[in-house]
Coordinates of C-alpha atoms in Angstrom, one line a residue:
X1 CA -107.2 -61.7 26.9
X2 CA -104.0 -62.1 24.7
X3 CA -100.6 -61.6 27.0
X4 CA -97.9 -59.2 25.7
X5 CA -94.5 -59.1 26.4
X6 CA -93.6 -56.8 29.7
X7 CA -92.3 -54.7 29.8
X8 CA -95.2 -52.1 28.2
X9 CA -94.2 -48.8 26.7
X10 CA -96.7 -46.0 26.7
X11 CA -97.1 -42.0 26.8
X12 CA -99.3 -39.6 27.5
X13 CA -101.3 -37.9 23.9
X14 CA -98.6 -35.1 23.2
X15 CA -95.7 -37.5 24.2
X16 CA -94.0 -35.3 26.9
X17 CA -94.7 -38.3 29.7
X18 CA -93.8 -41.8 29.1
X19 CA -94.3 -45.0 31.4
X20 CA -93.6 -48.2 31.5
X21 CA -94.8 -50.8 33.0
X22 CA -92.3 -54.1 34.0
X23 CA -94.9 -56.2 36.5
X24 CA -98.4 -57.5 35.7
X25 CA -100.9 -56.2 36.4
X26 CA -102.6 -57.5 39.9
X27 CA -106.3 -56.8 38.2
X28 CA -108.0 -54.7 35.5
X29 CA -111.0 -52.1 36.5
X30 CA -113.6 -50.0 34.9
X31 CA -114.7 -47.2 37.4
X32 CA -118.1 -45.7 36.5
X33 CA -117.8 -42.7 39.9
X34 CA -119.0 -39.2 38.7
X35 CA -115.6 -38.2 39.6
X36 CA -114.4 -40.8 36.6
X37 CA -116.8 -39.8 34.1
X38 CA -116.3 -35.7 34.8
X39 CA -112.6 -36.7 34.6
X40 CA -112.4 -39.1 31.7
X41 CA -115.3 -37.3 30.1
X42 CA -116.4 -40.6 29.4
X43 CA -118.8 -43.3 31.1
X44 CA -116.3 -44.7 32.9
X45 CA -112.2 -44.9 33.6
X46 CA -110.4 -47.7 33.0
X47 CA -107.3 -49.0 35.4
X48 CA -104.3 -51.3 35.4
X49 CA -104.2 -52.2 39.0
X50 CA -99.8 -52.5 38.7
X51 CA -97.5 -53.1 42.1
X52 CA -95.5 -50.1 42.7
X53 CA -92.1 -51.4 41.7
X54 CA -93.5 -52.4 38.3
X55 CA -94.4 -48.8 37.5
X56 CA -92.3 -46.1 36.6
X57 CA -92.7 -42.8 34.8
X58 CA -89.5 -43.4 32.4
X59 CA -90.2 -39.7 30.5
X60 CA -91.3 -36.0 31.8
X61 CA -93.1 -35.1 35.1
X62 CA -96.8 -35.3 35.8
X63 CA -98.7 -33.0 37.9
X64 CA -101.5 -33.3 40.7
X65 CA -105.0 -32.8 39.3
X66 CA -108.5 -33.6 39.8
X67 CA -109.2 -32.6 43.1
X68 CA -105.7 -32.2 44.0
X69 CA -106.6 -33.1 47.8
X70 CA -107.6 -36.1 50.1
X71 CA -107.1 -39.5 49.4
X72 CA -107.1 -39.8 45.7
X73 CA -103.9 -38.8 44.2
X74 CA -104.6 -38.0 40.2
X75 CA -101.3 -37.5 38.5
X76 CA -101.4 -35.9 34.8
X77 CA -99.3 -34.7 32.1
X78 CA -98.9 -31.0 32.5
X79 CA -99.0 -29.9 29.0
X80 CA -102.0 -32.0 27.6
X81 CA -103.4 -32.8 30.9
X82 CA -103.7 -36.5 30.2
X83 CA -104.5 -38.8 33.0
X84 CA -101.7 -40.9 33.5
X85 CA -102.2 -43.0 36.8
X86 CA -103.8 -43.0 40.4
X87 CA -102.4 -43.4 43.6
X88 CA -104.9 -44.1 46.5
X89 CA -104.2 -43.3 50.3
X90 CA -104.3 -46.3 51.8
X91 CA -103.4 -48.9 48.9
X92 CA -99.8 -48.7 48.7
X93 CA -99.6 -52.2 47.1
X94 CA -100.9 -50.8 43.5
X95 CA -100.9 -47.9 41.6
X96 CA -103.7 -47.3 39.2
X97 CA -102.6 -46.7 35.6
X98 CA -104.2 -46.0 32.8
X99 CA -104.3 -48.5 30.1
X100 CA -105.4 -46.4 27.5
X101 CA -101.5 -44.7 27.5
X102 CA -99.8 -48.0 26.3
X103 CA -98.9 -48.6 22.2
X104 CA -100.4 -52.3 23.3
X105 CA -104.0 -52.2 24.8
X106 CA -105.1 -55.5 23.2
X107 CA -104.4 -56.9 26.3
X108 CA -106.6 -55.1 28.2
X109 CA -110.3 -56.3 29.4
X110 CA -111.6 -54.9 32.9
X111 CA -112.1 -57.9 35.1
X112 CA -113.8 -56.1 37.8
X113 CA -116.0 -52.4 37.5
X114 CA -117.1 -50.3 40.3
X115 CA -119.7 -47.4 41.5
X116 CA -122.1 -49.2 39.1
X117 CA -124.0 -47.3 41.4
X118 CA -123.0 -44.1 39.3
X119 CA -123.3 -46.3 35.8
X120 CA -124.8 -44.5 33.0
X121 CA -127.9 -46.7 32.0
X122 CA -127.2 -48.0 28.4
X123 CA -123.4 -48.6 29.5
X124 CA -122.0 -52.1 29.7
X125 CA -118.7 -53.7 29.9
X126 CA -117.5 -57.4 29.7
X127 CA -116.3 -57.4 33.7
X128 CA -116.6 -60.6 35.6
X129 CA -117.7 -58.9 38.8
X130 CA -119.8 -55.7 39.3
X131 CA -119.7 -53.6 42.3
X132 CA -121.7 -50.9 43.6
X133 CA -119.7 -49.2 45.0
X134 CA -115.7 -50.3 45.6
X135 CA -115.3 -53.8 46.2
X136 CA -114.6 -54.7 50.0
X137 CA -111.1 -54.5 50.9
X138 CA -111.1 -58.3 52.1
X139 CA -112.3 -59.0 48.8
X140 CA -109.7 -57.9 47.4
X141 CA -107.2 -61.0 47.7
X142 CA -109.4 -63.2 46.0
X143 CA -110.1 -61.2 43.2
X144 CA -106.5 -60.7 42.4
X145 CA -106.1 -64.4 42.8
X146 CA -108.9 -65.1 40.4
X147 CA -107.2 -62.3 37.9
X148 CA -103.9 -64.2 38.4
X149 CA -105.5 -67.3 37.2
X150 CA -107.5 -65.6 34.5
X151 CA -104.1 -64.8 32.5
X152 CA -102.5 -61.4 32.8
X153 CA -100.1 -59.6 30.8
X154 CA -96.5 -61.7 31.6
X155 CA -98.2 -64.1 33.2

């Protein structure tokens, strides 16, 4: 994993929302849910797991989407409905942003994936651990730790 310079600079695909992030990431993700996939329309998401203060939508306005209720909150960019980032009853010490929205991605490598349980059969991904379904919240710690000393972007 190479290690650019924070902060990163990104937008959504028709440019309205822009986003920066100024903190490194605390870990890296690939989600393979069915709510991902429907919602990526992909085999899987993929997330920047970034503290709240080293987040900020710099551009534009996003809107509520996917469900639009419970615990997940899906924010998107209301013209071209891009999914921008995540916010997770709960987990207020990350919010989950896209990586796929920065002009730099090369830095990106999911450490971890999840719902593997959901994983379409002939996917694979380079992530150090798998999960069935989320990690356990205790686990959580550690694996940040071990991401910390994996290298991450600023680190």
């Amino acid at each position: 994993m190479t290690t650019p310079k924070l902060p990163l600079h990104g937008a959504c695909r028709c440019g309205d929302v822009h986003v920066t992030i100024s903190a490194p990431p605390l870990m890296t993700a690939a989600c393979h849910c069915t709510g991902c996939q429907k919602m990526s329309a992909s085999a899987f998401s993929l997330t920047a797991m970034v503290p709240p203060q080293g987040f900020a939508v710099t551009q534009g306005q996003t809107r509520r989407g996917g469900l639009g209720d419970g615990q997940l909150d899906h924010q998107f960019c209301p013209r071209c409905l891009t999914w921008v980032f995540t916010r997770i009853a709960g987990m207020e010490h990350f919010v989950n942003v896209r990586p796929t929205m920065f002009e730099d991605t090369s830095w990106f490598t999911p450490f971890i994936e999840t719902m593997t349980q959901d994983k379409l059969t002939w996917v694979t991904t380079p992530a150090r651990h798998s999960f069935e379904a989320f990690p356990p919240m205790e686990d959580l710690p550690t694996l940040m730790a071990e991401f910390g000393q994996c290298g991450s972007p600023g680190r």
